[in-house]
mmCIF file of C-alpha atoms in Angstrom:
data_model
loop_
_atom_site.group_PDB
_atom_site.id
_atom_site.type_symbol
_atom_site.label_atom_id
_atom_site.label_comp_id
_atom_site.label_asym_id
_atom_site.label_seq_id
_atom_site.Cartn_x
_atom_site.Cartn_y
_atom_site.Cartn_z
ATOM 1 C CA MET A 9 -141.024 -81.235 164.691
ATOM 2 C CA GLU A 10 -143.341 -82.281 161.901
ATOM 3 C CA ASP A 11 -146.594 -83.656 163.230
ATOM 4 C CA LYS A 12 -147.295 -87.319 162.688
ATOM 5 C CA VAL A 13 -150.919 -88.364 162.736
ATOM 6 C CA ALA A 14 -152.502 -91.452 164.255
ATOM 7 C CA THR A 15 -156.185 -92.186 164.450
ATOM 8 C CA THR A 16 -157.803 -93.988 167.348
ATOM 9 C CA LEU A 17 -160.853 -95.940 166.282
ATOM 10 C CA TYR A 18 -163.252 -95.943 169.229
ATOM 11 C CA GLN A 19 -166.102 -98.390 169.098
ATOM 12 C CA ILE A 20 -168.934 -96.368 170.637
ATOM 13 C CA TYR A 21 -171.874 -98.214 172.201
ATOM 14 C CA PHE A 22 -175.255 -96.489 172.344
ATOM 15 C CA PRO A 23 -177.612 -96.975 175.304
ATOM 16 C CA GLY A 24 -180.705 -98.818 174.175
ATOM 17 C CA GLY A 25 -179.143 -99.598 170.804
ATOM 18 C CA VAL A 26 -181.175 -96.970 168.933
ATOM 19 C CA TRP A 27 -180.139 -93.707 167.288
ATOM 20 C CA THR A 28 -182.527 -91.129 165.947
ATOM 21 C CA ASN A 29 -183.506 -91.621 162.339
ATOM 22 C CA ALA A 30 -184.102 -87.910 161.814
ATOM 23 C CA PRO A 31 -181.861 -86.010 159.358
ATOM 24 C CA LEU A 32 -178.590 -85.312 161.144
ATOM 25 C CA SER A 33 -175.611 -83.345 159.835
ATOM 26 C CA TYR A 34 -172.042 -84.114 160.793
ATOM 27 C CA ALA A 35 -172.252 -81.275 163.325
ATOM 28 C CA GLY A 36 -175.323 -82.911 164.813
ATOM 29 C CA PHE A 37 -173.527 -86.232 164.886
ATOM 30 C CA ALA A 38 -170.612 -84.646 166.772
ATOM 31 C CA ALA A 39 -173.044 -83.009 169.174
ATOM 32 C CA GLU A 40 -174.692 -86.342 169.897
ATOM 33 C CA LEU A 41 -171.306 -87.832 170.689
ATOM 34 C CA GLY A 42 -170.486 -84.857 172.891
ATOM 35 C CA LEU A 43 -173.623 -85.450 174.919
ATOM 36 C CA LYS A 44 -172.283 -88.916 175.675
ATOM 37 C CA GLY A 45 -169.056 -87.469 177.066
ATOM 38 C CA LEU A 46 -166.943 -88.429 174.036
ATOM 39 C CA SER A 47 -164.246 -86.256 172.531
ATOM 40 C CA ILE A 48 -163.946 -86.268 168.756
ATOM 41 C CA ALA A 49 -161.516 -84.642 166.334
ATOM 42 C CA VAL A 50 -161.883 -84.931 162.574
ATOM 43 C CA ILE A 51 -159.161 -86.002 160.147
ATOM 44 C CA ASP A 52 -158.149 -82.774 158.486
ATOM 45 C CA SER A 53 -157.530 -83.875 154.901
ATOM 46 C CA ALA A 54 -159.067 -86.222 152.379
ATOM 47 C CA ALA A 55 -155.639 -87.741 151.695
ATOM 48 C CA GLU A 56 -155.180 -88.774 155.321
ATOM 49 C CA GLU A 57 -158.716 -90.108 155.482
ATOM 50 C CA ALA A 58 -158.230 -92.132 152.310
ATOM 51 C CA LEU A 59 -154.939 -93.536 153.575
ATOM 52 C CA LEU A 60 -156.474 -94.555 156.880
ATOM 53 C CA PHE A 61 -159.446 -96.345 155.388
ATOM 54 C CA ASN A 62 -157.407 -98.020 152.668
ATOM 55 C CA ARG A 63 -155.262 -99.436 155.463
ATOM 56 C CA ILE A 64 -158.355 -100.635 157.304
ATOM 57 C CA ASN A 65 -159.693 -102.246 154.121
ATOM 58 C CA ALA A 66 -156.450 -104.139 153.610
ATOM 59 C CA TYR A 67 -156.310 -105.244 157.234
ATOM 60 C CA PHE A 68 -159.862 -106.606 157.399
ATOM 61 C CA GLY A 69 -159.962 -107.851 153.805
ATOM 62 C CA TRP A 70 -162.779 -105.529 152.740
ATOM 63 C CA GLN A 71 -163.170 -104.703 149.052
ATOM 64 C CA SER A 72 -163.177 -100.915 149.203
ATOM 65 C CA MET A 73 -164.531 -97.926 151.085
ATOM 66 C CA TRP A 74 -166.051 -94.762 149.663
ATOM 67 C CA ILE A 75 -164.554 -91.560 151.052
ATOM 68 C CA GLY A 76 -166.786 -88.505 151.519
ATOM 69 C CA ASP A 77 -165.833 -84.905 152.182
ATOM 70 C CA PRO A 78 -163.798 -84.941 155.408
ATOM 71 C CA GLY A 79 -165.635 -83.367 158.296
ATOM 72 C CA VAL A 80 -169.032 -83.889 156.651
ATOM 73 C CA TYR A 81 -169.694 -87.608 156.264
ATOM 74 C CA SER A 82 -168.587 -90.843 157.771
ATOM 75 C CA ASN A 83 -167.751 -93.774 155.496
ATOM 76 C CA TRP A 84 -169.607 -96.691 153.992
ATOM 77 C CA LEU A 85 -168.114 -100.180 153.764
ATOM 78 C CA GLU A 86 -168.705 -101.299 150.200
ATOM 79 C CA GLY A 87 -168.939 -105.056 149.857
ATOM 80 C CA PHE A 88 -170.176 -105.429 153.446
ATOM 81 C CA PRO A 89 -173.998 -105.618 153.149
ATOM 82 C CA ASP A 90 -176.239 -103.478 155.321
ATOM 83 C CA ALA A 91 -177.858 -106.491 156.936
ATOM 84 C CA ASP A 92 -174.470 -107.849 157.988
ATOM 85 C CA LEU A 93 -173.142 -104.741 159.686
ATOM 86 C CA GLY A 94 -174.280 -105.945 163.085
ATOM 87 C CA ASP A 95 -172.488 -109.264 162.554
ATOM 88 C CA HIS A 96 -169.025 -107.763 162.139
ATOM 89 C CA PRO A 97 -166.869 -107.976 165.295
ATOM 90 C CA LEU A 98 -165.588 -104.404 164.979
ATOM 91 C CA ILE A 99 -168.187 -102.284 163.208
ATOM 92 C CA ASP A 100 -171.958 -102.549 163.242
ATOM 93 C CA TYR A 101 -172.846 -98.992 162.297
ATOM 94 C CA ALA A 102 -171.896 -96.833 159.304
ATOM 95 C CA LEU A 103 -173.065 -93.705 157.550
ATOM 96 C CA GLU A 104 -173.398 -94.005 153.807
ATOM 97 C CA ASP A 105 -171.390 -91.644 151.670
ATOM 98 C CA GLY A 106 -173.252 -89.892 148.873
ATOM 99 C CA TYR A 107 -176.099 -88.085 150.633
ATOM 100 C CA PRO A 108 -176.227 -84.289 150.485
ATOM 101 C CA ALA A 109 -175.279 -82.459 153.662
ATOM 102 C CA GLY A 110 -177.965 -82.726 156.331
ATOM 103 C CA TYR A 111 -179.562 -85.984 155.220
ATOM 104 C CA GLY A 112 -177.998 -87.894 158.098
ATOM 105 C CA TRP A 113 -178.337 -91.510 159.124
ATOM 106 C CA ARG A 114 -178.956 -94.340 156.728
ATOM 107 C CA ASP A 115 -182.388 -95.725 157.547
ATOM 108 C CA ASP A 116 -181.569 -99.415 157.638
ATOM 109 C CA ALA A 117 -178.630 -98.905 160.030
ATOM 110 C CA ALA A 118 -180.460 -96.657 162.466
ATOM 111 C CA SER A 119 -180.843 -99.355 165.104
ATOM 112 C CA ALA A 120 -177.115 -100.101 165.286
ATOM 113 C CA SER A 121 -175.638 -100.538 168.742
ATOM 114 C CA SER A 122 -172.228 -98.983 168.006
ATOM 115 C CA ALA A 123 -170.323 -96.743 165.620
ATOM 116 C CA LEU A 124 -166.732 -96.047 164.596
ATOM 117 C CA VAL A 125 -165.365 -92.646 165.622
ATOM 118 C CA GLU A 126 -162.066 -91.036 164.591
ATOM 119 C CA HIS A 127 -159.810 -89.237 167.069
ATOM 120 C CA VAL A 128 -156.578 -87.572 165.884
ATOM 121 C CA VAL A 129 -153.372 -87.114 167.895
ATOM 122 C CA SER A 130 -149.865 -85.910 166.980
ATOM 123 C CA ASP A 131 -146.261 -87.194 167.339
ATOM 124 C CA GLN A 132 -147.166 -90.185 169.474
ATOM 125 C CA TYR A 133 -150.206 -91.971 170.760
ATOM 126 C CA VAL A 134 -150.579 -92.852 174.444
ATOM 127 C CA GLY A 135 -153.758 -94.685 175.315
ATOM 128 C CA ASP A 136 -155.612 -95.113 178.556
ATOM 129 C CA ASP A 137 -157.173 -98.110 180.264
ATOM 130 C CA GLY A 138 -159.842 -98.450 177.586
ATOM 131 C CA ASN A 139 -159.913 -100.696 174.533
ATOM 132 C CA ASP A 140 -158.215 -98.553 171.868
ATOM 133 C CA TRP A 141 -158.063 -99.211 168.124
ATOM 134 C CA VAL A 142 -155.107 -97.279 166.667
ATOM 135 C CA PHE A 143 -153.966 -97.166 163.031
ATOM 136 C CA SER A 144 -150.840 -95.067 162.335
ATOM 137 C CA LEU A 145 -150.943 -92.913 159.220
ATOM 138 C CA GLU A 146 -147.271 -91.904 158.989
ATOM 139 C CA PRO A 147 -144.035 -93.835 159.661
ATOM 140 C CA GLY A 148 -142.162 -93.213 162.892
ATOM 141 C CA LEU A 149 -145.148 -92.695 165.176
ATOM 142 C CA ASP A 150 -144.749 -94.509 168.508
ATOM 143 C CA LEU A 151 -147.870 -96.121 169.952
ATOM 144 C CA ASP A 152 -148.558 -97.016 173.577
ATOM 145 C CA GLY A 153 -151.829 -98.768 174.312
ATOM 146 C CA ARG A 154 -151.396 -98.905 178.099
ATOM 147 C CA GLY A 155 -154.326 -100.667 179.756
ATOM 148 C CA GLY A 156 -157.197 -102.415 178.030
ATOM 149 C CA GLY A 157 -157.437 -104.805 175.123
ATOM 150 C CA ASP A 158 -155.948 -102.658 172.359
ATOM 151 C CA VAL A 159 -155.449 -103.065 168.610
ATOM 152 C CA LEU A 160 -152.331 -101.148 167.521
ATOM 153 C CA VAL A 161 -151.363 -101.048 163.827
ATOM 154 C CA GLY A 162 -148.122 -99.465 162.603
ATOM 155 C CA THR A 163 -146.860 -98.536 159.136
ATOM 156 C CA PRO A 164 -144.117 -99.895 156.831
ATOM 157 C CA GLY A 165 -141.714 -97.562 158.681
ATOM 158 C CA ALA A 166 -139.817 -98.213 161.918
ATOM 159 C CA GLU A 167 -141.831 -97.673 165.092
ATOM 160 C CA THR A 168 -141.985 -98.639 168.743
ATOM 161 C CA ILE A 169 -145.350 -100.103 169.725
ATOM 162 C CA ASN A 170 -146.172 -100.919 173.344
ATOM 163 C CA GLY A 171 -149.233 -102.998 174.050
ATOM 164 C CA GLY A 172 -149.285 -102.434 177.795
ATOM 165 C CA ALA A 173 -151.598 -104.355 180.090
ATOM 166 C CA GLY A 174 -154.568 -106.202 178.625
ATOM 167 C CA ASP A 175 -155.052 -108.700 175.815
ATOM 168 C CA ASP A 176 -153.668 -106.726 172.868
ATOM 169 C CA ALA A 177 -153.228 -107.223 169.128
ATOM 170 C CA ILE A 178 -150.114 -105.493 167.732
ATOM 171 C CA TYR A 179 -149.369 -105.253 164.007
ATOM 172 C CA GLY A 180 -145.953 -103.902 163.015
ATOM 173 C CA VAL A 181 -146.535 -104.209 159.239
ATOM 174 C CA ASP A 182 -143.133 -104.333 157.419
ATOM 175 C CA GLY A 183 -140.752 -101.973 159.222
ATOM 176 C CA ALA A 184 -137.837 -102.561 161.588
ATOM 177 C CA ASP A 185 -140.183 -102.164 164.532
ATOM 178 C CA VAL A 186 -139.660 -102.721 168.243
ATOM 179 C CA LEU A 187 -142.834 -104.368 169.540
ATOM 180 C CA ARG A 188 -143.541 -104.836 173.253
ATOM 181 C CA ASP A 189 -146.585 -106.883 174.127
ATOM 182 C CA GLY A 190 -146.741 -106.241 177.878
ATOM 183 C CA GLU A 191 -149.015 -108.119 180.245
ATOM 184 C CA GLY A 192 -151.938 -110.109 178.911
ATOM 185 C CA ALA A 193 -152.534 -112.825 176.324
ATOM 186 C CA ASP A 194 -151.304 -110.864 173.311
ATOM 187 C CA TYR A 195 -151.023 -111.400 169.560
ATOM 188 C CA VAL A 196 -148.054 -109.720 167.844
ATOM 189 C CA GLN A 197 -147.435 -109.716 164.098
ATOM 190 C CA GLY A 198 -144.621 -108.007 162.201
ATOM 191 C CA GLY A 199 -142.163 -108.231 159.313
ATOM 192 C CA LEU A 200 -138.814 -110.016 159.168
ATOM 193 C CA GLN A 201 -136.984 -106.934 160.471
ATOM 194 C CA ALA A 202 -139.293 -106.431 163.443
ATOM 195 C CA THR A 203 -138.398 -107.546 166.977
ATOM 196 C CA VAL A 204 -140.856 -108.377 169.722
ATOM 197 C CA GLN A 205 -139.435 -107.917 173.209
ATOM 198 C CA ALA A 206 -141.377 -110.720 174.819
ATOM 199 C CA ALA A 207 -143.005 -110.155 178.184
ATOM 200 C CA ALA A 208 -142.362 -112.717 180.908
ATOM 201 C CA ASP A 209 -145.963 -112.587 182.025
ATOM 202 C CA GLY A 210 -147.034 -116.229 181.823
ATOM 203 C CA ASP A 211 -150.043 -115.289 179.690
ATOM 204 C CA ASN A 212 -149.502 -117.585 176.672
ATOM 205 C CA ASP A 213 -148.805 -115.084 173.887
ATOM 206 C CA ARG A 214 -148.681 -115.519 170.103
ATOM 207 C CA TYR A 215 -145.803 -113.994 168.124
ATOM 208 C CA TRP A 216 -145.776 -114.031 164.300
ATOM 209 C CA VAL A 217 -142.835 -111.710 163.797
ATOM 210 C CA GLY A 218 -139.307 -111.813 162.382
ATOM 211 C CA ARG A 219 -137.448 -111.791 165.697
ATOM 212 C CA VAL A 220 -138.590 -112.898 169.142
ATOM 213 C CA ASP A 221 -136.378 -111.670 171.985
ATOM 214 C CA TYR A 222 -136.470 -113.505 175.330
ATOM 215 C CA SER A 223 -133.128 -112.091 176.517
ATOM 216 C CA LYS A 224 -134.745 -110.084 179.337
ATOM 217 C CA THR A 225 -136.276 -113.177 180.929
ATOM 218 C CA THR A 226 -134.402 -115.066 183.636
ATOM 219 C CA ALA A 227 -135.967 -118.558 183.622
ATOM 220 C CA GLY A 228 -134.673 -120.996 181.019
ATOM 221 C CA ILE A 229 -137.025 -121.764 178.139
ATOM 222 C CA THR A 230 -137.775 -124.856 176.100
ATOM 223 C CA ILE A 231 -138.662 -124.455 172.424
ATOM 224 C CA ASP A 232 -139.872 -127.363 170.299
ATOM 225 C CA GLY A 233 -140.662 -126.345 166.737
ATOM 226 C CA PHE A 234 -142.403 -122.991 167.214
ATOM 227 C CA ILE A 235 -143.761 -123.544 170.739
ATOM 228 C CA ALA A 236 -141.861 -121.902 173.610
ATOM 229 C CA SER A 237 -142.509 -122.562 177.285
ATOM 230 C CA SER A 238 -141.077 -121.740 180.696
ATOM 231 C CA SER A 239 -142.193 -120.959 184.224
ATOM 232 C CA GLN A 240 -142.081 -117.237 183.367
ATOM 233 C CA ILE A 241 -143.591 -116.990 179.896
ATOM 234 C CA GLY A 242 -146.165 -119.779 180.087
ATOM 235 C CA THR A 243 -146.590 -121.281 176.610
ATOM 236 C CA ASP A 244 -146.021 -118.989 173.626
ATOM 237 C CA ASP A 245 -146.809 -119.744 169.975
ATOM 238 C CA LEU A 246 -143.988 -118.373 167.791
ATOM 239 C CA GLY A 247 -145.873 -118.988 164.545
ATOM 240 C CA GLN A 248 -143.460 -118.779 161.620
ATOM 241 C CA SER A 249 -140.896 -116.526 163.309
ATOM 242 C CA ASP A 250 -137.404 -116.411 161.802
ATOM 243 C CA THR A 251 -135.041 -115.694 164.708
ATOM 244 C CA VAL A 252 -135.214 -116.237 168.462
ATOM 245 C CA PHE A 253 -132.947 -114.684 171.109
ATOM 246 C CA THR A 254 -132.799 -116.938 174.160
ATOM 247 C CA THR A 255 -132.715 -116.151 177.879
ATOM 248 C CA GLY A 256 -130.035 -115.559 180.490
ATOM 249 C CA ALA A 257 -130.454 -119.099 181.843
ATOM 250 C CA ASP A 258 -130.015 -122.666 180.522
ATOM 251 C CA ASP A 259 -132.237 -123.130 177.469
ATOM 252 C CA ASN A 260 -133.221 -126.207 175.455
ATOM 253 C CA ILE A 261 -134.083 -125.284 171.858
ATOM 254 C CA ARG A 262 -135.212 -127.376 168.865
ATOM 255 C CA TRP A 263 -135.865 -124.516 166.464
ATOM 256 C CA HIS A 264 -137.734 -124.819 163.154
ATOM 257 C CA GLY A 265 -137.046 -121.240 162.139
ATOM 258 C CA ARG A 266 -133.774 -120.004 160.693
ATOM 259 C CA ALA A 267 -131.657 -118.477 163.458
ATOM 260 C CA VAL A 268 -131.053 -118.803 167.192
ATOM 261 C CA VAL A 269 -128.895 -116.376 169.180
ATOM 262 C CA ALA A 270 -128.196 -117.892 172.587
ATOM 263 C CA GLY A 271 -127.874 -115.775 175.714
ATOM 264 C CA GLN A 272 -126.107 -116.534 178.962
ATOM 265 C CA GLY A 273 -126.281 -120.007 180.402
ATOM 266 C CA ASN A 274 -125.322 -123.433 179.114
ATOM 267 C CA ASP A 275 -127.709 -123.836 176.208
ATOM 268 C CA HIS A 276 -128.603 -126.787 173.997
ATOM 269 C CA VAL A 277 -129.693 -125.576 170.546
ATOM 270 C CA GLU A 278 -130.652 -127.610 167.458
ATOM 271 C CA GLY A 279 -131.716 -126.461 163.989
ATOM 272 C CA GLY A 280 -131.705 -127.275 160.287
ATOM 273 C CA PHE A 281 -134.261 -130.076 160.567
ATOM 274 C CA ASP A 282 -135.574 -131.717 157.408
ATOM 275 C CA GLY A 283 -138.543 -129.765 156.065
ATOM 276 C CA THR A 284 -137.408 -126.493 157.669
ATOM 277 C CA VAL A 285 -134.600 -124.154 156.569
ATOM 278 C CA ALA A 286 -130.820 -124.047 156.826
ATOM 279 C CA ALA A 287 -129.975 -122.894 160.327
ATOM 280 C CA HIS A 288 -127.796 -120.173 161.806
ATOM 281 C CA LEU A 289 -127.029 -121.104 165.407
ATOM 282 C CA GLN A 290 -124.983 -118.743 167.562
ATOM 283 C CA GLY A 291 -123.860 -119.484 171.085
ATOM 284 C CA GLY A 292 -123.649 -116.985 173.911
ATOM 285 C CA VAL A 293 -121.915 -116.701 177.262
ATOM 286 C CA GLY A 294 -121.681 -120.235 178.608
ATOM 287 C CA ASP A 295 -120.757 -123.729 177.488
ATOM 288 C CA ASP A 296 -123.250 -124.330 174.696
ATOM 289 C CA THR A 297 -124.098 -127.311 172.510
ATOM 290 C CA LEU A 298 -125.095 -126.385 168.947
ATOM 291 C CA VAL A 299 -126.435 -129.114 166.644
ATOM 292 C CA LEU A 300 -126.966 -128.786 162.875
ATOM 293 C CA HIS A 301 -129.256 -131.360 161.256
ATOM 294 C CA LYS A 302 -129.828 -132.362 157.626
ATOM 295 C CA LEU A 303 -130.368 -128.938 156.075
ATOM 296 C CA GLY A 304 -127.129 -127.715 157.577
ATOM 297 C CA GLY A 305 -126.150 -124.098 157.915
ATOM 298 C CA LYS A 306 -123.762 -122.457 160.376
ATOM 299 C CA ALA A 307 -123.024 -123.077 164.048
ATOM 300 C CA ILE A 308 -120.919 -120.420 165.781
ATOM 301 C CA GLY A 309 -119.610 -120.733 169.304
ATOM 302 C CA GLN A 310 -118.971 -117.648 171.383
ATOM 303 C CA PHE A 311 -117.788 -117.289 174.978
ATOM 304 C CA GLY A 312 -117.370 -120.728 176.478
ATOM 305 C CA GLU A 313 -116.184 -124.262 175.819
ATOM 306 C CA ASP A 314 -118.741 -125.165 173.185
ATOM 307 C CA VAL A 315 -119.683 -128.456 171.547
ATOM 308 C CA LEU A 316 -120.677 -128.131 167.878
ATOM 309 C CA TRP A 317 -122.321 -130.962 165.929
ATOM 310 C CA ALA A 318 -122.791 -131.575 162.193
ATOM 311 C CA LEU A 319 -125.202 -134.463 161.604
ATOM 312 C CA ALA A 320 -125.221 -136.264 158.261
ATOM 313 C CA GLU A 321 -128.725 -137.554 157.592
ATOM 314 C CA GLY A 322 -128.805 -139.041 154.128
ATOM 315 C CA ASP A 323 -128.559 -136.430 151.394
ATOM 316 C CA SER A 324 -127.387 -133.676 153.737
ATOM 317 C CA TYR A 325 -126.355 -130.135 152.918
ATOM 318 C CA ALA A 326 -123.113 -128.504 154.020
ATOM 319 C CA HIS A 327 -122.389 -127.534 157.614
ATOM 320 C CA GLU A 328 -120.021 -124.784 158.740
ATOM 321 C CA LEU A 329 -118.656 -124.833 162.288
ATOM 322 C CA THR A 330 -116.864 -121.947 163.996
ATOM 323 C CA GLY A 331 -115.564 -122.113 167.549
ATOM 324 C CA ASN A 332 -114.010 -119.320 169.591
ATOM 325 C CA ASN A 333 -110.977 -118.568 171.737
ATOM 326 C CA PHE A 334 -111.807 -121.403 174.123
ATOM 327 C CA SER A 335 -111.336 -125.162 173.853
ATOM 328 C CA ASP A 336 -114.161 -126.470 171.669
ATOM 329 C CA GLU A 337 -115.300 -129.823 170.338
ATOM 330 C CA PHE A 338 -116.371 -130.373 166.726
ATOM 331 C CA HIS A 339 -118.461 -133.526 166.214
ATOM 332 C CA PHE A 340 -119.316 -135.094 162.853
ATOM 333 C CA ASP A 341 -121.822 -137.939 162.855
ATOM 334 C CA GLY A 342 -122.629 -140.045 159.812
ATOM 335 C CA PHE A 343 -120.892 -140.651 156.530
ATOM 336 C CA LEU A 344 -121.458 -137.892 154.003
ATOM 337 C CA ASN A 345 -122.091 -139.189 150.525
ATOM 338 C CA THR A 346 -122.710 -136.122 148.380
ATOM 339 C CA ALA A 347 -120.322 -133.535 146.998
ATOM 340 C CA ARG A 348 -122.409 -130.686 148.369
ATOM 341 C CA ALA A 349 -122.025 -131.961 151.930
ATOM 342 C CA ARG A 350 -118.351 -131.064 152.542
ATOM 343 C CA GLN A 351 -118.072 -129.831 156.114
ATOM 344 C CA ILE A 352 -115.980 -126.788 157.090
ATOM 345 C CA VAL A 353 -114.298 -125.897 160.389
ATOM 346 C CA TRP A 354 -113.105 -122.305 160.353
ATOM 347 C CA ASP A 355 -110.959 -121.990 163.492
ATOM 348 C CA MET A 356 -109.280 -125.245 164.466
ATOM 349 C CA ASP A 357 -106.590 -124.920 167.174
ATOM 350 C CA VAL A 358 -104.282 -127.884 167.831
ATOM 351 C CA SER A 359 -102.142 -126.577 170.696
ATOM 352 C CA GLY A 360 -102.121 -124.229 173.683
ATOM 353 C CA ASP A 361 -104.870 -123.408 176.153
ATOM 354 C CA ASP A 362 -107.494 -123.190 173.397
ATOM 355 C CA GLU A 363 -106.862 -126.619 171.890
ATOM 356 C CA ASP A 364 -109.836 -128.037 169.969
ATOM 357 C CA LEU A 365 -110.834 -131.633 169.276
ATOM 358 C CA LEU A 366 -112.410 -133.313 166.235
ATOM 359 C CA PHE A 367 -114.741 -136.264 166.885
ATOM 360 C CA PHE A 368 -115.845 -138.551 164.034
ATOM 361 C CA HIS A 369 -118.898 -140.734 164.730
ATOM 362 C CA ASN A 370 -119.960 -143.533 162.350
ATOM 363 C CA MET A 371 -117.666 -142.284 159.594
ATOM 364 C CA ILE A 372 -115.914 -145.631 159.132
ATOM 365 C CA GLU A 373 -117.412 -149.112 158.817
ATOM 366 C CA GLY A 374 -116.474 -151.591 161.509
ATOM 367 C CA PRO A 375 -114.612 -150.854 164.727
ATOM 368 C CA ALA A 376 -113.379 -147.302 165.189
ATOM 369 C CA PRO A 377 -109.639 -146.866 164.539
ATOM 370 C CA ALA A 378 -107.533 -146.326 167.655
ATOM 371 C CA SER A 379 -105.539 -143.516 166.044
ATOM 372 C CA VAL A 380 -105.183 -141.368 162.962
ATOM 373 C CA ALA A 381 -102.204 -143.466 161.901
ATOM 374 C CA ASP A 382 -104.371 -146.606 162.010
ATOM 375 C CA ALA A 383 -107.120 -144.919 159.950
ATOM 376 C CA ILE A 384 -104.604 -143.808 157.328
ATOM 377 C CA GLY A 385 -102.951 -147.242 157.267
ATOM 378 C CA ALA A 386 -106.306 -148.977 156.719
ATOM 379 C CA GLY A 387 -107.166 -146.710 153.808
ATOM 380 C CA ASN A 388 -110.071 -145.069 155.678
ATOM 381 C CA LEU A 389 -108.589 -141.569 155.913
ATOM 382 C CA ARG A 390 -106.510 -139.320 153.695
ATOM 383 C CA ILE A 391 -105.175 -135.921 154.869
ATOM 384 C CA ARG A 392 -104.085 -133.305 152.333
ATOM 385 C CA GLU A 393 -102.743 -129.769 152.896
ATOM 386 C CA ILE A 394 -103.336 -127.349 150.031
ATOM 387 C CA GLY A 395 -103.142 -123.552 149.951
ATOM 388 C CA GLY A 396 -103.659 -122.866 153.643
ATOM 389 C CA TYR A 397 -106.360 -125.504 154.141
ATOM 390 C CA THR A 398 -106.332 -129.083 155.403
ATOM 391 C CA TYR A 399 -108.627 -131.611 153.721
ATOM 392 C CA LEU A 400 -109.798 -134.815 155.400
ATOM 393 C CA ASP A 401 -111.172 -137.371 152.926
ATOM 394 C CA PHE A 402 -112.821 -140.622 154.009
ATOM 395 C CA ASP A 403 -113.159 -144.058 152.414
ATOM 396 C CA GLN A 404 -115.934 -145.589 154.481
ATOM 397 C CA ASP A 405 -115.132 -149.261 153.857
ATOM 398 C CA GLY A 406 -111.342 -148.815 153.734
ATOM 399 C CA GLY A 407 -108.790 -149.874 151.155
ATOM 400 C CA GLY A 408 -108.125 -146.319 149.966
ATOM 401 C CA ASP A 409 -109.660 -146.900 146.534
ATOM 402 C CA LEU A 410 -112.603 -144.478 146.817
ATOM 403 C CA PHE A 411 -112.146 -141.368 148.945
ATOM 404 C CA ASP A 412 -114.901 -138.800 149.339
ATOM 405 C CA ALA A 413 -114.081 -135.171 150.105
ATOM 406 C CA THR A 414 -115.586 -134.738 153.555
ATOM 407 C CA ILE A 415 -114.001 -132.225 155.976
ATOM 408 C CA THR A 416 -112.156 -128.955 155.338
ATOM 409 C CA LEU A 417 -110.151 -127.246 158.085
ATOM 410 C CA LYS A 418 -108.951 -123.675 157.699
ATOM 411 C CA GLY A 419 -105.220 -123.788 158.406
ATOM 412 C CA VAL A 420 -102.283 -126.183 157.978
ATOM 413 C CA PHE A 421 -101.350 -128.247 161.034
ATOM 414 C CA GLY A 422 -99.095 -131.105 159.950
ATOM 415 C CA ALA A 423 -98.714 -134.078 162.270
ATOM 416 C CA ALA A 424 -99.841 -131.958 165.252
ATOM 417 C CA LEU A 425 -103.412 -132.503 164.067
ATOM 418 C CA TYR A 426 -103.224 -136.250 164.724
ATOM 419 C CA ASP A 427 -103.531 -135.903 168.499
ATOM 420 C CA ASN A 428 -106.693 -133.822 168.128
ATOM 421 C CA ILE A 429 -108.745 -136.402 166.207
ATOM 422 C CA VAL A 430 -110.909 -139.007 167.944
ATOM 423 C CA PHE A 431 -112.834 -141.827 166.205
ATOM 424 C CA ILE A 432 -116.003 -143.121 167.866
#
């Protein structure tokens, strides 16, 4: 197996806060660390060293970092003034690149209280109960911080990163990563393809990652916007996450991201709110209610007798509703007044054990018609069957002089459809 390299960045604290200012070679530096019971291994190529520190620069927003001969010098943070080194939360000691071998510590940093030390491992990194700082250098390296408050940074490749116990910070970069925060008040950040398997630890975590997966938790959750809460998870901040996978219990979700995939339980899920994005709502095992708001999108039932809603809120976008092999209800609320807002039902059944119902709320002015025949007779509804589809067009004020294309059903049903339509 080809070795993959990760570097642990240990923040080393020095008793008394003072290092010798005498000339000290890299070997002397290593010896000093050894006296303090620290193990150190040196990055074995300039290319790996450059890659590591370029990554660190990008992460912390530093301008650049000079790279010396590996194994001889440490590195200087350009753009981070000497006097400010002690103010930085991670690093308050550095050796300046550019001195000949043997010149040693930079005078004005000699009283630093800590330094940054590199430690190299292969194939995977498994931490201990300390506070580890780990930056992966090659894709595919799995990281496990275990105990302590760790910082674990992946690559643009696909990796598994485990935070373990402690208050961790996990950065998955841009790959299709599996991120596990573990116990503690953790911060997890990743790309759209990354998934965080959320811990049910009640420690109020923050997830800024493509997919947040609560499917392993057993207590139902409530999500309002990007804030999730339950008796198991506490209160989590989901930042600008795209997709959430819900629990195995009854959940109540008002999601401002793009997609929700419901788990077991009878879930209530809403999405597509104004000012957000078009939603993709998918039910799970259970009798779910899926509600699409103004920005529309898709609502897909799964295993259960689901209730799917398409809400017309002014200048709404199109909604697409798909049921399943159970008896479902499709609800349309509000009169749609734009051509782009035609609604689609993809799997309408009008007979048998899986018979579906269409409910129309506030689609017609005045009292709701008692039947489809009454709606057609009053000029409020027109039904057309063309090329394998059924089209329901509405004239809101009746008279039949101005129909708007409103609902499309996949399939041709004839008069059998009449008994499956309810006006409210």
